[in-house]
Short mmCIF file of C-alpha atoms in Angstrom, two decimals:
data_model
loop_
_atom_site.label_atom_id
_atom_site.label_comp_id
_atom_site.label_asym_id
_atom_site.label_seq_id
_atom_site.Cartn_x
_atom_site.Cartn_y
_atom_site.Cartn_z
CA ASN M 159 -1.86 38.38 55.65
CA ASN M 160 -3.92 36.49 58.25
CA SER M 161 -2.47 33.21 56.92
CA SER M 162 -1.76 30.19 59.08
CA VAL M 163 -0.47 26.62 59.12
CA SER M 164 -1.40 24.13 61.82
CA PHE M 165 -0.67 20.62 63.02
CA ILE M 166 -3.03 18.58 65.20
CA ASN M 167 -2.51 15.22 66.88
CA THR M 168 -4.91 13.47 69.23
CA ASN M 169 -5.19 9.88 70.40
CA VAL M 170 -7.00 7.39 72.61
CA LEU M 171 -5.01 4.74 74.48
CA ARG M 172 -6.90 1.93 76.18
CA ASN M 173 -5.74 -0.59 78.73
CA GLY M 174 -5.06 -4.18 77.73
CA SER M 175 -5.87 -5.44 74.25
CA SER M 176 -8.67 -2.94 73.56
CA ARG M 177 -8.45 -0.80 70.45
CA ASP M 178 -6.17 2.26 70.35
CA ALA M 179 -6.66 5.18 68.00
CA ASN M 180 -4.48 8.01 66.70
CA VAL M 181 -5.33 10.86 64.30
CA SER M 182 -2.96 13.47 62.86
CA ALA M 183 -3.81 16.38 60.60
CA ALA M 184 -1.99 19.25 58.89
CA LEU M 185 -3.97 22.37 57.95
CA PHE M 186 -3.22 25.49 55.97
CA ASN M 187 -5.07 28.75 55.34
CA ILE M 188 -3.23 31.08 52.94
CA ASN M 189 -4.31 34.55 51.77
CA ASN M 190 -2.70 36.67 49.07
CA LYS M 191 -1.18 40.04 49.95
CA LYS M 192 -4.40 41.95 49.22
CA ASN M 193 -6.56 39.42 51.12
CA THR M 194 -8.72 38.91 48.04
CA TYR M 195 -8.03 35.20 47.38
CA ASN M 196 -7.66 32.26 49.74
CA TRP M 197 -6.31 28.72 49.56
CA SER M 198 -7.21 26.39 52.42
CA GLY M 199 -7.02 22.71 53.17
CA LYS M 200 -6.54 19.83 55.55
CA VAL M 201 -4.75 16.51 55.18
CA ALA M 202 -5.45 13.91 57.85
CA ALA M 203 -4.59 10.30 58.63
CA SER M 204 -6.16 7.93 61.17
CA GLN M 205 -4.49 4.86 62.62
CA LEU M 206 -6.45 2.16 64.46
CA SER M 207 -4.80 -0.64 66.40
CA GLU M 208 -7.47 -3.32 66.80
CA ALA M 209 -7.67 -5.97 69.50
CA ASP M 210 -6.20 -8.51 67.05
CA ARG M 211 -3.25 -6.09 66.57
CA GLN M 212 -4.13 -5.47 62.94
CA ASN M 213 -3.55 -1.83 62.05
CA LYS M 214 -5.89 0.12 59.79
CA THR M 215 -4.77 3.42 58.30
CA GLY M 216 -7.27 5.87 56.78
CA TYR M 217 -6.86 9.06 54.80
CA SER M 218 -8.86 12.27 54.42
CA HIS M 219 -8.35 15.68 52.86
CA THR M 220 -10.21 18.92 52.29
CA LEU M 221 -9.07 21.43 49.66
CA GLY M 222 -10.58 24.81 48.82
CA PHE M 223 -9.97 27.86 46.67
CA SER M 224 -12.02 31.02 47.10
CA LYS M 225 -12.28 34.66 46.12
CA THR M 226 -12.86 36.65 49.31
CA GLY M 227 -12.47 40.26 48.18
CA GLY M 228 -14.87 42.49 46.27
CA ARG M 229 -18.61 42.26 45.75
CA PHE M 230 -18.54 38.92 43.96
CA ASN M 231 -17.22 35.95 45.93
CA PHE M 232 -16.94 32.25 45.20
CA GLU M 233 -15.49 29.07 46.67
CA LEU M 234 -14.68 25.70 45.13
CA SER M 235 -13.96 22.85 47.54
CA GLN M 236 -13.34 19.13 47.59
CA GLU M 237 -13.55 16.73 50.54
CA LEU M 238 -12.33 13.14 50.39
CA VAL M 239 -12.65 10.45 53.07
CA ASN M 240 -11.59 6.93 52.17
CA ASP M 241 -13.21 3.74 53.47
CA PHE M 242 -10.68 3.23 56.29
CA PHE M 243 -10.65 6.74 57.77
CA ASN M 244 -12.25 6.63 61.24
CA ILE M 245 -12.22 9.17 64.10
CA ALA M 246 -15.17 7.71 66.01
CA ASP M 247 -12.95 7.08 69.08
CA LEU M 248 -12.29 10.82 69.36
CA GLY M 249 -15.71 12.35 68.74
CA TYR M 250 -18.71 12.42 66.44
CA PHE M 251 -18.09 10.80 63.06
CA ARG M 252 -20.86 10.79 60.45
CA THR M 253 -19.87 8.80 57.36
CA LYS M 254 -16.83 7.66 55.41
CA ASN M 255 -15.97 6.57 51.87
CA PHE M 256 -17.06 9.67 49.96
CA LEU M 257 -15.72 12.25 47.51
CA ASP M 258 -17.66 15.52 47.66
CA HIS M 259 -17.40 18.65 45.52
CA SER M 260 -19.16 21.89 46.36
CA LEU M 261 -19.57 25.34 44.80
CA TYR M 262 -20.55 28.63 46.42
CA MET M 263 -21.13 31.91 44.58
CA GLY M 264 -22.34 35.11 46.19
CA TYR M 265 -22.87 38.77 45.40
CA LYS M 266 -23.15 41.42 48.09
CA TRP M 267 -24.09 45.07 48.42
CA ILE M 268 -22.42 46.39 51.58
CA LYS M 269 -23.09 50.08 50.93
CA PRO M 270 -26.54 51.16 52.22
CA GLY M 271 -29.31 51.60 49.67
CA LYS M 272 -32.71 53.23 49.89
CA TRP M 273 -34.26 50.47 52.01
CA PHE M 274 -31.34 48.30 53.17
CA ASN M 275 -27.98 48.53 54.88
CA GLN M 276 -26.63 45.27 53.43
CA LEU M 277 -27.91 42.79 50.85
CA ARG M 278 -26.50 39.37 49.91
CA ILE M 279 -27.58 36.79 47.31
CA ASN M 280 -25.95 33.34 47.29
CA TYR M 281 -25.99 30.16 45.21
CA ASN M 282 -24.82 26.74 46.46
CA ALA M 283 -24.43 23.35 44.81
CA GLY M 284 -22.88 20.07 45.88
CA TYR M 285 -22.22 16.67 44.30
CA SER M 286 -21.22 13.48 46.14
CA ARG M 287 -19.98 10.04 45.07
CA THR M 288 -18.51 7.13 46.98
CA PHE M 289 -14.71 7.05 46.90
CA LYS M 290 -14.47 3.27 46.77
CA GLY M 291 -16.83 1.98 44.10
CA ASN M 292 -17.37 5.44 42.53
CA GLN M 293 -21.17 5.38 42.90
CA TYR M 294 -23.45 8.42 42.87
CA GLN M 295 -24.78 9.47 46.31
CA ASN M 296 -26.53 12.84 46.10
CA PHE M 297 -26.72 16.30 44.58
CA TYR M 298 -28.16 19.52 46.02
CA THR M 299 -28.67 23.07 44.80
CA ASN M 300 -30.19 26.14 46.43
CA VAL M 301 -30.49 29.91 46.21
CA ASN M 302 -30.79 32.13 49.27
CA ALA M 303 -30.83 35.83 50.07
CA ASN M 304 -30.62 37.90 53.24
CA THR M 305 -30.65 41.60 54.02
CA GLN M 306 -30.36 44.04 56.89
CA LEU M 307 -33.05 46.69 56.73
CA LYS M 308 -32.79 50.33 57.76
CA ASN M 309 -34.33 49.57 61.18
CA LEU M 310 -31.55 46.92 61.66
CA TRP M 311 -33.96 44.00 61.30
CA ARG M 312 -32.70 41.05 59.26
CA VAL M 313 -34.81 39.13 56.73
CA GLY M 314 -33.94 36.14 54.58
CA GLY M 315 -35.26 33.38 52.35
CA PHE M 316 -34.15 30.05 50.87
CA ILE M 317 -35.25 27.79 47.97
CA GLY M 318 -33.62 24.40 47.42
CA TYR M 319 -33.95 21.23 45.34
CA ASN M 320 -32.49 17.77 45.92
CA PRO M 321 -32.99 15.15 43.17
CA GLY M 322 -33.15 11.48 44.09
CA GLY M 323 -30.01 9.87 45.45
CA ASN M 324 -28.47 6.72 46.89
CA ASP M 325 -28.12 6.42 50.67
CA PHE M 326 -25.66 3.69 51.64
CA TYR M 327 -26.05 4.22 55.41
CA GLU M 328 -29.80 4.38 56.14
CA ALA M 329 -30.03 0.55 56.26
CA GLN M 330 -27.20 0.50 58.85
CA THR M 331 -25.16 -2.16 57.07
CA ASN M 332 -21.97 -0.08 56.83
CA GLY M 333 -22.42 0.82 53.18
CA LYS M 334 -23.37 -2.65 51.91
CA ASP M 335 -27.02 -1.85 51.12
CA LEU M 336 -28.39 1.23 49.40
CA PHE M 337 -31.71 3.01 49.78
CA ARG M 338 -32.93 5.18 46.91
CA THR M 339 -33.84 8.52 48.46
CA PRO M 340 -36.62 10.58 46.86
CA ARG M 341 -36.31 14.04 45.42
CA LYS M 342 -37.47 16.94 47.55
CA PHE M 343 -38.16 20.67 47.39
CA ILE M 344 -37.32 22.98 50.30
CA THR M 345 -38.40 26.56 51.07
CA GLU M 346 -37.62 28.72 54.09
CA ALA M 347 -38.23 32.26 55.32
CA TRP M 348 -36.94 33.96 58.48
CA PHE M 349 -36.50 37.28 60.21
CA GLU M 350 -34.94 38.65 63.39
CA THR M 351 -35.29 42.05 65.03
CA ASN M 352 -32.55 44.49 66.00
CA ASN M 353 -30.33 42.51 68.39
CA ALA M 354 -28.84 45.72 69.80
CA LYS M 355 -32.12 46.34 71.62
CA LYS M 356 -32.69 45.09 75.15
CA TYR M 357 -35.37 42.73 73.86
CA SER M 358 -34.98 41.01 70.51
CA PHE M 359 -36.69 38.06 68.85
CA GLY M 360 -36.89 36.17 65.59
CA THR M 361 -38.58 33.27 63.85
CA SER M 362 -38.05 30.92 60.92
CA LEU M 363 -40.40 28.68 58.93
CA ASN M 364 -39.21 25.82 56.76
CA ALA M 365 -41.32 23.51 54.56
CA SER M 366 -40.18 20.57 52.44
CA ARG M 367 -42.05 18.27 50.08
CA HIS M 368 -40.79 14.72 49.47
CA GLN M 369 -41.72 12.72 46.38
CA LEU M 370 -41.84 9.31 48.07
CA PHE M 371 -45.19 8.67 49.84
CA LYS M 372 -45.90 12.42 49.53
CA GLY M 373 -43.92 13.16 52.66
CA ARG M 374 -44.29 16.62 54.18
CA SER M 375 -42.08 18.18 56.82
CA TYR M 376 -42.21 21.57 58.50
CA TYR M 377 -39.99 23.46 60.90
CA LEU M 378 -41.13 26.37 63.04
CA GLY M 379 -38.54 28.03 65.23
CA PHE M 380 -38.78 31.00 67.58
CA PHE M 381 -36.16 32.66 69.78
CA HIS M 382 -36.10 35.72 72.00
CA ARG M 383 -33.56 37.37 74.28
CA TYR M 384 -33.66 39.99 76.99
CA ARG M 385 -30.52 41.81 78.09
CA PHE M 386 -30.98 43.01 81.67
CA SER M 387 -27.62 44.80 81.70
CA ASP M 388 -24.20 44.68 80.07
CA LYS M 389 -23.44 41.73 82.34
CA LEU M 390 -26.63 39.63 82.34
CA SER M 391 -28.77 38.30 79.49
CA LEU M 392 -31.42 35.57 79.25
CA SER M 393 -32.56 33.86 76.04
CA GLN M 394 -34.86 31.04 74.92
CA GLU M 395 -35.11 29.10 71.67
CA VAL M 396 -38.03 26.78 70.85
CA SER M 397 -38.55 24.67 67.73
CA TYR M 398 -41.35 22.39 66.55
CA GLN M 399 -40.83 20.00 63.61
CA PRO M 400 -43.63 17.66 62.41
CA PHE M 401 -42.93 15.21 59.59
CA SER M 402 -45.81 13.23 58.06
CA ASN M 403 -45.21 10.13 55.91
CA ASN M 404 -41.54 9.95 56.78
CA ILE M 405 -39.83 6.77 55.58
CA GLY M 406 -36.75 5.32 57.26
CA PHE M 407 -34.99 2.25 58.58
CA ASP M 408 -36.78 0.60 61.51
CA ASN M 409 -35.12 -2.73 62.32
CA ARG M 410 -33.91 -6.01 60.88
CA GLU M 411 -35.85 -9.25 60.73
CA GLY M 412 -33.75 -12.13 59.54
CA ALA M 413 -32.07 -11.12 56.29
CA ASN M 414 -34.58 -8.31 55.71
CA ALA M 415 -33.93 -4.63 56.32
CA VAL M 416 -37.34 -3.37 57.46
CA PHE M 417 -38.35 0.25 56.80
CA ALA M 418 -41.32 1.98 58.44
CA LEU M 419 -43.65 4.66 57.09
CA ARG M 420 -44.19 6.87 60.11
CA ASN M 421 -45.23 10.21 61.49
CA ARG M 422 -42.50 11.96 63.46
CA VAL M 423 -42.71 15.02 65.70
CA THR M 424 -39.64 16.69 67.24
CA THR M 425 -39.72 19.48 69.83
CA GLU M 426 -36.67 21.24 71.24
CA ASN M 427 -36.57 23.83 74.01
CA GLU M 428 -33.42 25.57 75.25
CA ILE M 429 -32.95 28.32 77.84
CA GLU M 430 -29.59 30.05 78.23
CA ALA M 431 -28.31 32.59 80.75
CA LYS M 432 -25.03 34.51 80.45
CA TYR M 433 -23.38 36.55 83.19
CA SER M 434 -20.07 38.41 82.88
CA PHE M 435 -18.20 39.16 86.10
CA ASN M 436 -15.84 41.46 84.19
CA ASN M 437 -14.22 41.66 80.76
CA LYS M 438 -12.09 38.57 81.46
CA SER M 439 -14.44 36.07 83.14
CA GLY M 440 -18.02 34.93 82.99
CA ILE M 441 -20.40 32.01 83.32
CA ASN M 442 -22.84 30.45 80.82
CA ILE M 443 -25.73 28.21 81.91
CA SER M 444 -27.82 26.29 79.40
CA ILE M 445 -30.84 24.01 79.96
CA ARG M 446 -31.98 21.96 76.95
CA HIS M 447 -34.77 19.42 76.44
CA TYR M 448 -35.03 17.45 73.20
CA TRP M 449 -38.13 15.30 72.59
CA SER M 450 -38.94 13.23 69.51
CA GLU M 451 -41.82 10.80 68.94
CA VAL M 452 -42.37 8.31 66.13
CA GLU M 453 -45.67 6.63 65.22
CA LYS M 454 -45.33 3.68 62.82
CA ASN M 455 -48.03 3.14 60.19
CA ASN M 456 -46.82 0.65 57.53
CA PHE M 457 -43.77 -1.52 56.93
CA PHE M 458 -41.63 -2.17 53.86
CA ARG M 459 -38.72 -4.41 52.88
CA LEU M 460 -35.61 -2.94 51.28
CA GLU M 461 -34.91 -4.61 47.94
CA ARG M 462 -31.50 -5.21 46.40
CA ASP M 463 -32.01 -2.36 43.91
CA GLY M 464 -32.73 0.13 46.72
CA SER M 465 -36.51 0.24 46.24
CA LEU M 466 -39.15 -0.62 48.85
CA GLU M 467 -41.81 -3.33 48.76
CA PRO M 468 -44.75 -3.77 51.22
CA TYR M 469 -43.84 -6.13 54.06
CA THR M 470 -45.71 -7.80 56.90
CA PRO M 471 -43.44 -8.44 59.91
CA SER M 472 -43.83 -11.54 62.05
CA ALA M 473 -45.85 -11.54 65.27
CA ASN M 474 -42.65 -11.19 67.31
CA TYR M 475 -41.53 -8.06 65.50
CA ASN M 476 -41.49 -4.88 67.59
CA ARG M 477 -44.18 -2.67 66.07
CA ASN M 478 -44.31 -0.29 69.03
CA ASN M 479 -44.08 3.44 68.64
CA PHE M 480 -41.01 5.20 69.93
CA ALA M 481 -40.24 8.22 72.09
CA PHE M 482 -36.81 9.74 72.76
CA ASN M 483 -36.01 12.36 75.41
CA GLN M 484 -32.74 14.07 76.25
CA PHE M 485 -32.28 16.60 79.03
CA THR M 486 -29.02 18.50 79.51
CA LEU M 487 -27.94 21.05 82.10
CA PHE M 488 -24.70 22.72 81.04
CA ALA M 489 -22.68 25.21 83.10
CA GLU M 490 -19.38 26.71 81.94
CA TYR M 491 -17.01 29.11 83.68
CA VAL M 492 -14.53 30.92 81.40
CA ARG M 493 -11.50 32.87 82.60
CA GLN M 494 -9.04 34.69 80.35
CA PHE M 495 -5.68 34.79 82.13
CA ALA M 496 -3.57 36.09 79.22
CA PRO M 497 -4.19 37.38 75.68
CA GLY M 498 -5.81 34.51 73.75
CA SER M 499 -5.43 32.17 76.73
CA PHE M 500 -8.36 30.69 78.66
CA ILE M 501 -9.36 28.30 81.43
CA ASN M 502 -12.71 26.56 80.90
CA VAL M 503 -14.42 24.63 83.69
CA VAL M 504 -17.50 22.75 82.49
CA TRP M 505 -20.11 20.80 84.46
CA LYS M 506 -22.74 18.79 82.58
CA ASN M 507 -25.77 16.97 83.97
CA GLU M 508 -27.44 14.77 81.36
CA ASN M 509 -30.19 12.20 81.02
CA VAL M 510 -31.17 10.20 77.93
CA ASN M 511 -34.49 8.38 78.09
CA GLN M 512 -36.19 6.27 75.42
CA SER M 513 -39.33 4.14 75.51
CA ASN M 514 -41.67 2.21 73.24
CA PHE M 515 -44.66 4.47 73.58
CA ALA M 516 -45.77 7.88 72.41
CA ASN M 517 -48.14 9.84 74.66
CA HIS M 518 -48.11 13.23 72.84
CA HIS M 519 -47.81 15.14 76.13
CA TYR M 520 -44.79 17.41 76.38
CA PHE M 521 -44.80 17.97 80.14
CA LYS M 522 -45.38 14.26 80.89
CA ASN M 523 -42.29 13.42 78.88
CA LEU M 524 -40.30 16.18 80.57
CA ASN M 525 -41.40 15.12 84.06
CA HIS M 526 -40.57 11.45 83.34
CA THR M 527 -37.15 12.47 82.05
CA LEU M 528 -36.36 14.64 85.09
CA GLN M 529 -37.26 11.78 87.46
CA SER M 530 -34.97 9.31 85.69
CA PRO M 531 -31.33 8.82 86.76
CA HIS M 532 -28.90 11.49 85.54
CA GLY M 533 -25.20 11.38 84.85
CA ASN M 534 -22.70 14.11 85.77
CA SER M 535 -19.35 15.08 84.28
CA LEU M 536 -16.76 17.72 85.12
CA SER M 537 -14.02 18.81 82.73
CA VAL M 538 -11.25 21.40 82.76
CA ARG M 539 -9.59 22.78 79.62
CA ILE M 540 -6.62 25.14 79.43
CA ILE M 541 -5.73 26.99 76.22
CA TYR M 542 -2.46 28.92 76.19
CA PHE M 543 -1.62 31.13 73.22
CA LEU M 544 2.02 31.69 72.31
CA ASP M 545 2.72 34.66 70.02
CA TYR M 546 5.73 33.84 67.86
CA ILE M 547 6.37 37.53 67.14
CA ASP M 548 6.65 38.31 70.85
CA LEU M 549 8.95 35.32 71.42
CA LYS M 550 11.17 36.38 68.55
CA LYS M 551 11.25 39.97 69.79
CA SER M 552 12.09 38.87 73.36
CA ARG M 553 14.90 36.70 72.07
CA LYS M 554 16.44 39.61 70.14
CA GLU M 555 16.13 41.99 73.06
CA GLY M 556 17.63 39.34 75.34
CA LYS M 557 20.79 39.37 73.21
CA GLY M 558 21.36 43.04 74.01
CA SER M 559 19.62 44.64 71.02
CA MET M 560 18.06 48.07 71.39
CA PRO M 561 14.50 48.06 72.81
CA ALA M 562 11.78 48.32 70.18
CA SER M 563 10.50 51.62 71.59
CA ARG M 564 13.91 53.25 70.91
CA ARG M 565 14.86 51.28 67.78
CA PHE M 566 12.05 52.88 65.71
CA SER M 567 12.20 56.30 67.36
CA GLY M 568 12.28 59.04 64.73
CA SER M 569 12.08 56.58 61.80
CA ARG M 570 9.29 55.77 59.38
CA THR M 571 8.09 52.19 59.33
CA GLU M 572 6.09 50.92 56.32
#
């Protein structure tokens, strides 16, 4: 019934007395016989061996129950990460010490109507508290809808609301200080044309209003793709995101956590080319430039209750504006050598550049980034898929049993 159970183990071993890390996880994904309900989950444990040889063991789990069949669907899920769980040695790790609950409900029309081929309406909500200390963190709720029209265009919209919350990580004190986040309203609209055409494009517009300091943020994204043939396609995705009166952690001065009221602009540009040699091998090339600038206007001190008070930094405090650039050239060769089995060869050229000035010129930032030193990496990954059914069948046939093609000849198999 498309069900599965999995076990994962991965570790980092370092020379000498440096820290070692190990993470193990068991996962399950179970469907009923009619594939109308699903139970899923993950249980994980992390073990850190520090330089002082003190071991720290962390725990995490994710549990979910959902209705997957019929027009009406829903999912209830819980995610728990305790204060010792840590996988930062193995990849990106956002936060820890939380207990989250989320709800999804959706209704869909998959039979074509007068003006649509498909129509979906969804509702989402989530509630988060700290696991240790049991303190409220945040809540969100939103409603969204999307449809495929008769001309195979897709159109969608989104409305969301986040009341005020407590952020224990913005001050970068590992959960010791909290910042009271403001409430915000979010709206979004998007569309994309028929992607079966040789040329297709789409755009999305997002706007959010923040209560604190009347912050305003916008997101404008545009993508387009041209398929030259069944083997070659070229695409580009560009986004522009200005944020006025954004408030966030800036630095520390003595015992004070200093926040800055700032204007932030982020631009991202990515070009991707895909070429298939045949149905088993191909190459993907991606060029991405990420640029973000921050202009600081006023400064505030974080109080013990999570509020902000006006603050005047000392003369030695770094009040400079900030610019961040990242350029990445990514090339990947993929070869399928057996059913479900692949060889991936990846080359990445990357440069990260940051400076204490903002010049507002996109091509100057790009040119400066390209002229800076770059790092290169080459990796090879092999995935080999073993089909238990085939192994079991081969074992039976190896013991002298009748071949499958003859064993079911003339019989009816349910």
